[in-house]
């Protein structure tokens, strides 16, 4: 009895910690990366020392700061902000919406395979669970857009929902190819299937496991990976698919009316979703917690496995940000065109190819 | 297992409350959201029955798909600019009568059937088993359902298609 | 075929773009890699004649009010009181100062930073400098007071000036009486021509006075002429009336003198 | 089959909205994402410029012209100066003409940088905007050194310019011309030919030739529709006839002639032509001579009558109409400005029907309005 509650408490605590750290680090990275790409410097004033000094009311020194504590300070600022609920809003749903969105993202963290020994909930349908539960967040976005009684918010939430519902198809189909190849839905099982050298990763067609014939799979898997990556960008409302919160069109989309901590929760959920989307890509295509060189994995250095996993995820997150600060935004109909005319045919093609491979060759 | 019972009661109560909100709430948007949570709770009930795959499907299809589409429909068709619009039932007595009769019938049925307790252990890897069953015993129903859905899909496209092409994609 | 063509084009253009952004990402911190300056730590220097803040070197200001007239938004407020002889020191360039500047306020909240006021300044005491750091918390703090006098000084100066004026009035009244008597004699002689002649005397010499300045300071000259014109108009009316009403002429003549003094001031400093 | 009819939703875009380029209000009636009608409401930035002129003398009006089209203040100064000079028959010294050309073309580049930078921003590309802005910053440094101000210069006066420049300044301008060329190529690679950008901008907001003329399009907007008309070329004022430059026009190479991409590309190419003009002007200028030579001492010689002068600003053809009553210490009896952005904005209602909300933003960005000039 006690053990169960303790376990729940520890797991929940670890997950909350992970989500917050991921959010804060991602926001810092986003600001720095965008700044460097635009010939700027980004946040440079708030370091941890100056943050502590500022809270303690001491003099804040400026030397040697690179703004490490900027997003933490922003979080503190948002916490203190006035919580404004529009007069015409539907107050109950308005308050509920950020929680739903956050819950949708937060729950997906439960099945992330950070290491062989560190999966909060190793359910046998892990991948399916993540896909299913992340669709729950959509309703939160709809709720936010409708309840704030703002037309921009409503349009944003409608766009967001249409986009997320559509892109679930290519994402799902591309993942099913992997599931078909490995024969399991368990995240752990999928990662374990990629053990060994990096050419065992699914991105490289798992050549090590399948022999030379595996090279047939390689282009399929690359297409799959790209399709999944584009789809996950769209599912997390990232540029160039950020039309639900396109600031030049819809002001801020579904969270136009949100302020303070509620807004911060939306933000945190968004960055959490980005992390999860890329973590799935790492687990399914890039060998999860395996570094790609057997010697490192077998050395049994404590903590290396989650580190490798998170590092790989952040490399992908860097790419996500790199794309965001390079590309313009698509229009709603072009977004749908990309999904239905390009991604879905390609993923279906790879799906059938992998099926044929599985049935006739292996 | 006290915890499991407690959790079951929690989930069941959640489903019931949501179902009641669906029926009794004045605002149709609340009903729609309550329906969504109701489906979510049902997925929880599936987990208690060791049917994780079904629970996931319930979430993916009903919560992420159907409920959202219902919400979408409401947002697009109703007078969404007015938050105060209400739906009031005009046939409370008649409707109540029917539902009470139906409830009585259900209670009678539940009590009269001799329920068997399932003895075999839950299947470990349910997706595999489900897949096998789909491809063997239930192949024809599965295929018919697939064709039916395809027909519905094409029909929806035909109905929904804009006849005048003023927007080039 | 355009289906795959589109994909190929998208891939190539997107990768070109991403190469560019990555090049910028790599170049951060290197020469020309970043454009931002860390403001409190490092500051950019504005060009020396950057138009940021108006400053009046009050010791050199003669109170001619040309700046106030040049201002399109009327943000300069000047009140002068006539000084006694040798009461004020000269300007640094030797121009005589004959007016106490009891009020010289510039409202930087109104200022549109066009710099037009600095061009006509005869002693170059009003400058617009590159001091851009004048953040204030109240709008009233943006009203810069340049006058060197304290309120008590102002009261004293006004009192002294009023006393002097009374004395001057008495003197002038005597002079004017004599003049008027002479004029009355003339009038009797040439009643018809009197009016025309009086105007000629007033207007003819003045444009000649100002012309030499033109080459050095064209804009200043424009302003000077305007000043002169305005003064002339002020002057003309009372003179015309003076012929009919002596008492009125007595009251207004001091102003006429003052304006003439201002003009002569301009001349001295210009030369 | 009967069409499913839905209610139109009225959306208020602006006056506070990220991409209305100032305080413009658009009343959109939309059917979902598709715009049924779009009506611009103006006047949020109205400052009575024309009425104000009537109580100011000609010298004092110049700083107020800065505030009309605040992104291209030099060109506005010049337009007004041209009108008064024509009225008074002033011959401007050649050195001043060269200086005017250099600063105006620099300002034209700065203005076009805003135009295509914010156009990219409207479409969602943040980085090209900031990379272009760096160049604008350099231009502002140059113009600040010449005139003393960064945006509202009050530099081109009637009959001359406000300040002389040094030969170092001319060298710096030369240096800027060199540094700008690679940047514009980079913007081309990063934005202009990007597939997503092209698909967003091409075939959107098409303005055919006759429609462009009907609605009084001028400047890059008109040239984007394929009509080669540039006052600097066709009706050269000042010393523009001395320079060799091309007038870029839209060709519909990525979509249809007269779409948003054509208008955008016209601006990009025009900055290159401006660089050409500046380089030629830098060769032709001699630093000898007095810049104040022709500046009128006063405006007493302002004759009675009226004058209309047009000149090419970055936004198109700016016309200044002045009625003068002459006299001493004169002020205009009436001053009217033909604002190119105002005319261009009027087409929004016409071409906005049936496009998507996102396209409204793109169209608005492509016609490059400045609300200070629209409302005056």
PDB file of N, CA, C and O in Angstrom, chain A residues 246-288:
ATOM      1  N   UNK A 246      -0.627  31.707 -35.471  1.00  0.00           N
ATOM      2  CA  UNK A 246       0.093  32.610 -36.367  1.00  0.00           C
ATOM      3  C   UNK A 246      -0.062  34.033 -35.878  1.00  0.00           C
ATOM      4  O   UNK A 246      -1.135  34.609 -35.946  1.00  0.00           O
ATOM      5  N   UNK A 247       1.028  34.585 -35.351  1.00  0.00           N
ATOM      6  CA  UNK A 247       0.873  35.882 -34.697  1.00  0.00           C
ATOM      7  C   UNK A 247       0.521  36.980 -35.686  1.00  0.00           C
ATOM      8  O   UNK A 247      -0.093  37.961 -35.313  1.00  0.00           O
ATOM      9  N   UNK A 248       0.902  36.807 -36.963  1.00  0.00           N
ATOM     10  CA  UNK A 248       0.574  37.884 -37.892  1.00  0.00           C
ATOM     11  C   UNK A 248      -0.857  37.771 -38.391  1.00  0.00           C
ATOM     12  O   UNK A 248      -1.370  38.703 -38.982  1.00  0.00           O
ATOM     13  N   UNK A 249      -1.491  36.640 -38.171  1.00  0.00           N
ATOM     14  CA  UNK A 249      -2.864  36.506 -38.647  1.00  0.00           C
ATOM     15  C   UNK A 249      -3.859  36.498 -37.491  1.00  0.00           C
ATOM     16  O   UNK A 249      -4.788  37.278 -37.455  1.00  0.00           O
ATOM     17  N   UNK A 250      -3.627  35.588 -36.556  1.00  0.00           N
ATOM     18  CA  UNK A 250      -4.637  35.365 -35.517  1.00  0.00           C
ATOM     19  C   UNK A 250      -4.208  35.924 -34.170  1.00  0.00           C
ATOM     20  O   UNK A 250      -4.645  35.427 -33.141  1.00  0.00           O
ATOM     21  N   UNK A 251      -3.344  36.900 -34.162  1.00  0.00           N
ATOM     22  CA  UNK A 251      -2.843  37.505 -32.935  1.00  0.00           C
ATOM     23  C   UNK A 251      -2.078  36.459 -32.107  1.00  0.00           C
ATOM     24  O   UNK A 251      -0.871  36.455 -32.102  1.00  0.00           O
ATOM     25  N   UNK A 252      -2.779  35.576 -31.421  1.00  0.00           N
ATOM     26  CA  UNK A 252      -2.065  34.486 -30.763  1.00  0.00           C
ATOM     27  C   UNK A 252      -2.869  33.200 -30.805  1.00  0.00           C
ATOM     28  O   UNK A 252      -2.606  32.280 -30.065  1.00  0.00           O
ATOM     29  N   UNK A 253      -3.896  33.161 -31.654  1.00  0.00           N
ATOM     30  CA  UNK A 253      -4.666  31.938 -31.762  1.00  0.00           C
ATOM     31  C   UNK A 253      -5.451  31.634 -30.510  1.00  0.00           C
ATOM     32  O   UNK A 253      -5.952  32.545 -29.854  1.00  0.00           O
ATOM     33  N   UNK A 254      -5.489  30.358 -30.158  1.00  0.00           N
ATOM     34  CA  UNK A 254      -6.413  29.953 -29.090  1.00  0.00           C
ATOM     35  C   UNK A 254      -6.019  30.506 -27.730  1.00  0.00           C
ATOM     36  O   UNK A 254      -6.837  30.544 -26.830  1.00  0.00           O
ATOM     37  N   UNK A 255      -4.776  30.904 -27.517  1.00  0.00           N
ATOM     38  CA  UNK A 255      -4.463  31.455 -26.198  1.00  0.00           C
ATOM     39  C   UNK A 255      -4.340  32.978 -26.216  1.00  0.00           C
ATOM     40  O   UNK A 255      -3.614  33.547 -25.405  1.00  0.00           O
ATOM     41  N   UNK A 256      -5.088  33.619 -27.115  1.00  0.00           N
ATOM     42  CA  UNK A 256      -5.048  35.083 -27.182  1.00  0.00           C
ATOM     43  C   UNK A 256      -5.418  35.728 -25.851  1.00  0.00           C
ATOM     44  O   UNK A 256      -4.811  36.697 -25.414  1.00  0.00           O
ATOM     45  N   UNK A 257      -6.435  35.176 -25.198  1.00  0.00           N
ATOM     46  CA  UNK A 257      -6.974  35.841 -24.012  1.00  0.00           C
ATOM     47  C   UNK A 257      -6.305  35.388 -22.723  1.00  0.00           C
ATOM     48  O   UNK A 257      -6.662  35.848 -21.654  1.00  0.00           O
ATOM     49  N   UNK A 258      -5.370  34.472 -22.812  1.00  0.00           N
ATOM     50  CA  UNK A 258      -4.802  33.927 -21.578  1.00  0.00           C
ATOM     51  C   UNK A 258      -3.633  34.767 -21.092  1.00  0.00           C
ATOM     52  O   UNK A 258      -2.852  35.283 -21.877  1.00  0.00           O
ATOM     53  N   UNK A 259      -3.555  34.899 -19.793  1.00  0.00           N
ATOM     54  CA  UNK A 259      -2.471  35.678 -19.203  1.00  0.00           C
ATOM     55  C   UNK A 259      -1.841  34.881 -18.069  1.00  0.00           C
ATOM     56  O   UNK A 259      -2.369  33.857 -17.634  1.00  0.00           O
ATOM     57  N   UNK A 260      -0.720  35.382 -17.622  1.00  0.00           N
ATOM     58  CA  UNK A 260      -0.103  34.862 -16.409  1.00  0.00           C
ATOM     59  C   UNK A 260       0.183  33.377 -16.471  1.00  0.00           C
ATOM     60  O   UNK A 260       0.676  32.854 -17.467  1.00  0.00           O
ATOM     61  N   UNK A 261      -0.152  32.697 -15.398  1.00  0.00           N
ATOM     62  CA  UNK A 261       0.233  31.298 -15.269  1.00  0.00           C
ATOM     63  C   UNK A 261      -0.516  30.404 -16.242  1.00  0.00           C
ATOM     64  O   UNK A 261       0.018  29.414 -16.718  1.00  0.00           O
ATOM     65  N   UNK A 262      -1.757  30.776 -16.554  1.00  0.00           N
ATOM     66  CA  UNK A 262      -2.499  29.941 -17.505  1.00  0.00           C
ATOM     67  C   UNK A 262      -1.818  29.950 -18.859  1.00  0.00           C
ATOM     68  O   UNK A 262      -1.707  28.927 -19.532  1.00  0.00           O
ATOM     69  N   UNK A 263      -1.350  31.127 -19.237  1.00  0.00           N
ATOM     70  CA  UNK A 263      -0.610  31.231 -20.491  1.00  0.00           C
ATOM     71  C   UNK A 263       0.675  30.410 -20.406  1.00  0.00           C
ATOM     72  O   UNK A 263       1.035  29.688 -21.342  1.00  0.00           O
ATOM     73  N   UNK A 264       1.339  30.500 -19.248  1.00  0.00           N
ATOM     74  CA  UNK A 264       2.590  29.756 -19.085  1.00  0.00           C
ATOM     75  C   UNK A 264       2.347  28.267 -19.217  1.00  0.00           C
ATOM     76  O   UNK A 264       3.180  27.538 -19.762  1.00  0.00           O
ATOM     77  N   UNK A 265       1.188  27.822 -18.732  1.00  0.00           N
ATOM     78  CA  UNK A 265       0.897  26.388 -18.823  1.00  0.00           C
ATOM     79  C   UNK A 265       0.736  25.972 -20.279  1.00  0.00           C
ATOM     80  O   UNK A 265       1.237  24.935 -20.707  1.00  0.00           O
ATOM     81  N   UNK A 266       0.074  26.813 -21.071  1.00  0.00           N
ATOM     82  CA  UNK A 266      -0.030  26.516 -22.506  1.00  0.00           C
ATOM     83  C   UNK A 266       1.357  26.409 -23.124  1.00  0.00           C
ATOM     84  O   UNK A 266       1.642  25.518 -23.923  1.00  0.00           O
ATOM     85  N   UNK A 267       2.195  27.329 -22.728  1.00  0.00           N
ATOM     86  CA  UNK A 267       3.542  27.378 -23.284  1.00  0.00           C
ATOM     87  C   UNK A 267       4.311  26.120 -22.916  1.00  0.00           C
ATOM     88  O   UNK A 267       4.964  25.510 -23.753  1.00  0.00           O
ATOM     89  N   UNK A 268       4.211  25.778 -21.635  1.00  0.00           N
ATOM     90  CA  UNK A 268       4.912  24.605 -21.138  1.00  0.00           C
ATOM     91  C   UNK A 268       4.414  23.357 -21.853  1.00  0.00           C
ATOM     92  O   UNK A 268       5.186  22.491 -22.251  1.00  0.00           O
ATOM     93  N   UNK A 269       3.089  23.292 -22.036  1.00  0.00           N
ATOM     94  CA  UNK A 269       2.505  22.138 -22.709  1.00  0.00           C
ATOM     95  C   UNK A 269       3.009  22.062 -24.140  1.00  0.00           C
ATOM     96  O   UNK A 269       3.298  20.978 -24.651  1.00  0.00           O
ATOM     97  N   UNK A 270       3.151  23.230 -24.785  1.00  0.00           N
ATOM     98  CA  UNK A 270       3.605  23.223 -26.170  1.00  0.00           C
ATOM     99  C   UNK A 270       5.028  22.669 -26.256  1.00  0.00           C
ATOM    100  O   UNK A 270       5.330  21.804 -27.089  1.00  0.00           O
ATOM    101  N   UNK A 271       5.887  23.168 -25.353  1.00  0.00           N
ATOM    102  CA  UNK A 271       7.272  22.689 -25.415  1.00  0.00           C
ATOM    103  C   UNK A 271       7.360  21.241 -24.957  1.00  0.00           C
ATOM    104  O   UNK A 271       8.195  20.481 -25.463  1.00  0.00           O
ATOM    105  N   UNK A 272       6.496  20.857 -24.017  1.00  0.00           N
ATOM    106  CA  UNK A 272       6.433  19.453 -23.629  1.00  0.00           C
ATOM    107  C   UNK A 272       6.067  18.588 -24.805  1.00  0.00           C
ATOM    108  O   UNK A 272       6.667  17.528 -25.047  1.00  0.00           O
ATOM    109  N   UNK A 273       5.080  19.059 -25.598  1.00  0.00           N
ATOM    110  CA  UNK A 273       4.636  18.288 -26.757  1.00  0.00           C
ATOM    111  C   UNK A 273       5.755  18.163 -27.776  1.00  0.00           C
ATOM    112  O   UNK A 273       5.921  17.113 -28.401  1.00  0.00           O
ATOM    113  N   UNK A 274       6.520  19.232 -27.929  1.00  0.00           N
ATOM    114  CA  UNK A 274       7.646  19.164 -28.874  1.00  0.00           C
ATOM    115  C   UNK A 274       8.645  18.107 -28.410  1.00  0.00           C
ATOM    116  O   UNK A 274       9.135  17.300 -29.198  1.00  0.00           O
ATOM    117  N   UNK A 275       8.906  18.127 -27.105  1.00  0.00           N
ATOM    118  CA  UNK A 275       9.852  17.147 -26.568  1.00  0.00           C
ATOM    119  C   UNK A 275       9.344  15.733 -26.817  1.00  0.00           C
ATOM    120  O   UNK A 275      10.084  14.861 -27.282  1.00  0.00           O
ATOM    121  N   UNK A 276       8.061  15.515 -26.531  1.00  0.00           N
ATOM    122  CA  UNK A 276       7.516  14.165 -26.694  1.00  0.00           C
ATOM    123  C   UNK A 276       7.572  13.751 -28.155  1.00  0.00           C
ATOM    124  O   UNK A 276       7.998  12.631 -28.493  1.00  0.00           O
ATOM    125  N   UNK A 277       7.170  14.669 -29.038  1.00  0.00           N
ATOM    126  CA  UNK A 277       7.174  14.340 -30.463  1.00  0.00           C
ATOM    127  C   UNK A 277       8.554  13.918 -30.925  1.00  0.00           C
ATOM    128  O   UNK A 277       8.701  12.914 -31.637  1.00  0.00           O
ATOM    129  N   UNK A 278       9.575  14.652 -30.490  1.00  0.00           N
ATOM    130  CA  UNK A 278      10.922  14.312 -30.922  1.00  0.00           C
ATOM    131  C   UNK A 278      11.468  13.106 -30.171  1.00  0.00           C
ATOM    132  O   UNK A 278      12.265  12.347 -30.722  1.00  0.00           O
ATOM    133  N   UNK A 279      11.007  12.928 -28.926  1.00  0.00           N
ATOM    134  CA  UNK A 279      11.443  11.747 -28.170  1.00  0.00           C
ATOM    135  C   UNK A 279      10.932  10.489 -28.847  1.00  0.00           C
ATOM    136  O   UNK A 279      11.642   9.478 -28.921  1.00  0.00           O
ATOM    137  N   UNK A 280       9.712  10.539 -29.368  1.00  0.00           N
ATOM    138  CA  UNK A 280       9.188   9.371 -30.084  1.00  0.00           C
ATOM    139  C   UNK A 280      10.054   9.109 -31.308  1.00  0.00           C
ATOM    140  O   UNK A 280      10.413   7.956 -31.602  1.00  0.00           O
ATOM    141  N   UNK A 281      10.403  10.177 -32.009  1.00  0.00           N
ATOM    142  CA  UNK A 281      11.255  10.002 -33.191  1.00  0.00           C
ATOM    143  C   UNK A 281      12.574   9.354 -32.801  1.00  0.00           C
ATOM    144  O   UNK A 281      13.065   8.459 -33.488  1.00  0.00           O
ATOM    145  N   UNK A 282      13.131   9.803 -31.664  1.00  0.00           N
ATOM    146  CA  UNK A 282      14.402   9.232 -31.221  1.00  0.00           C
ATOM    147  C   UNK A 282      14.225   7.758 -30.879  1.00  0.00           C
ATOM    148  O   UNK A 282      15.024   6.911 -31.276  1.00  0.00           O
ATOM    149  N   UNK A 283      13.149   7.460 -30.151  1.00  0.00           N
ATOM    150  CA  UNK A 283      12.942   6.085 -29.711  1.00  0.00           C
ATOM    151  C   UNK A 283      12.677   5.169 -30.896  1.00  0.00           C
ATOM    152  O   UNK A 283      13.142   4.023 -30.929  1.00  0.00           O
ATOM    153  N   UNK A 284      11.937   5.660 -31.875  1.00  0.00           N
ATOM    154  CA  UNK A 284      11.521   4.780 -32.954  1.00  0.00           C
ATOM    155  C   UNK A 284      12.527   4.714 -34.096  1.00  0.00           C
ATOM    156  O   UNK A 284      12.658   3.688 -34.758  1.00  0.00           O
ATOM    157  N   UNK A 285      13.186   5.836 -34.359  1.00  0.00           N
ATOM    158  CA  UNK A 285      14.051   5.863 -35.538  1.00  0.00           C
ATOM    159  C   UNK A 285      15.534   5.957 -35.199  1.00  0.00           C
ATOM    160  O   UNK A 285      16.367   5.519 -35.960  1.00  0.00           O
ATOM    161  N   UNK A 286      15.838   6.588 -34.057  1.00  0.00           N
ATOM    162  CA  UNK A 286      17.242   6.913 -33.797  1.00  0.00           C
ATOM    163  C   UNK A 286      17.819   6.127 -32.630  1.00  0.00           C
ATOM    164  O   UNK A 286      18.729   6.584 -31.944  1.00  0.00           O
ATOM    165  N   UNK A 287      17.273   4.977 -32.386  1.00  0.00           N
ATOM    166  CA  UNK A 287      17.922   4.079 -31.435  1.00  0.00           C
ATOM    167  C   UNK A 287      17.733   4.390 -29.969  1.00  0.00           C
ATOM    168  O   UNK A 287      18.441   3.842 -29.145  1.00  0.00           O
ATOM    169  N   UNK A 288      16.788   5.273 -29.650  1.00  0.00           N
ATOM    170  CA  UNK A 288      16.459   5.511 -28.247  1.00  0.00           C
ATOM    171  C   UNK A 288      17.661   5.812 -27.402  1.00  0.00           C
ATOM    172  O   UNK A 288      18.447   6.710 -27.701  1.00  0.00           O
TER     173      UNK A 288
END
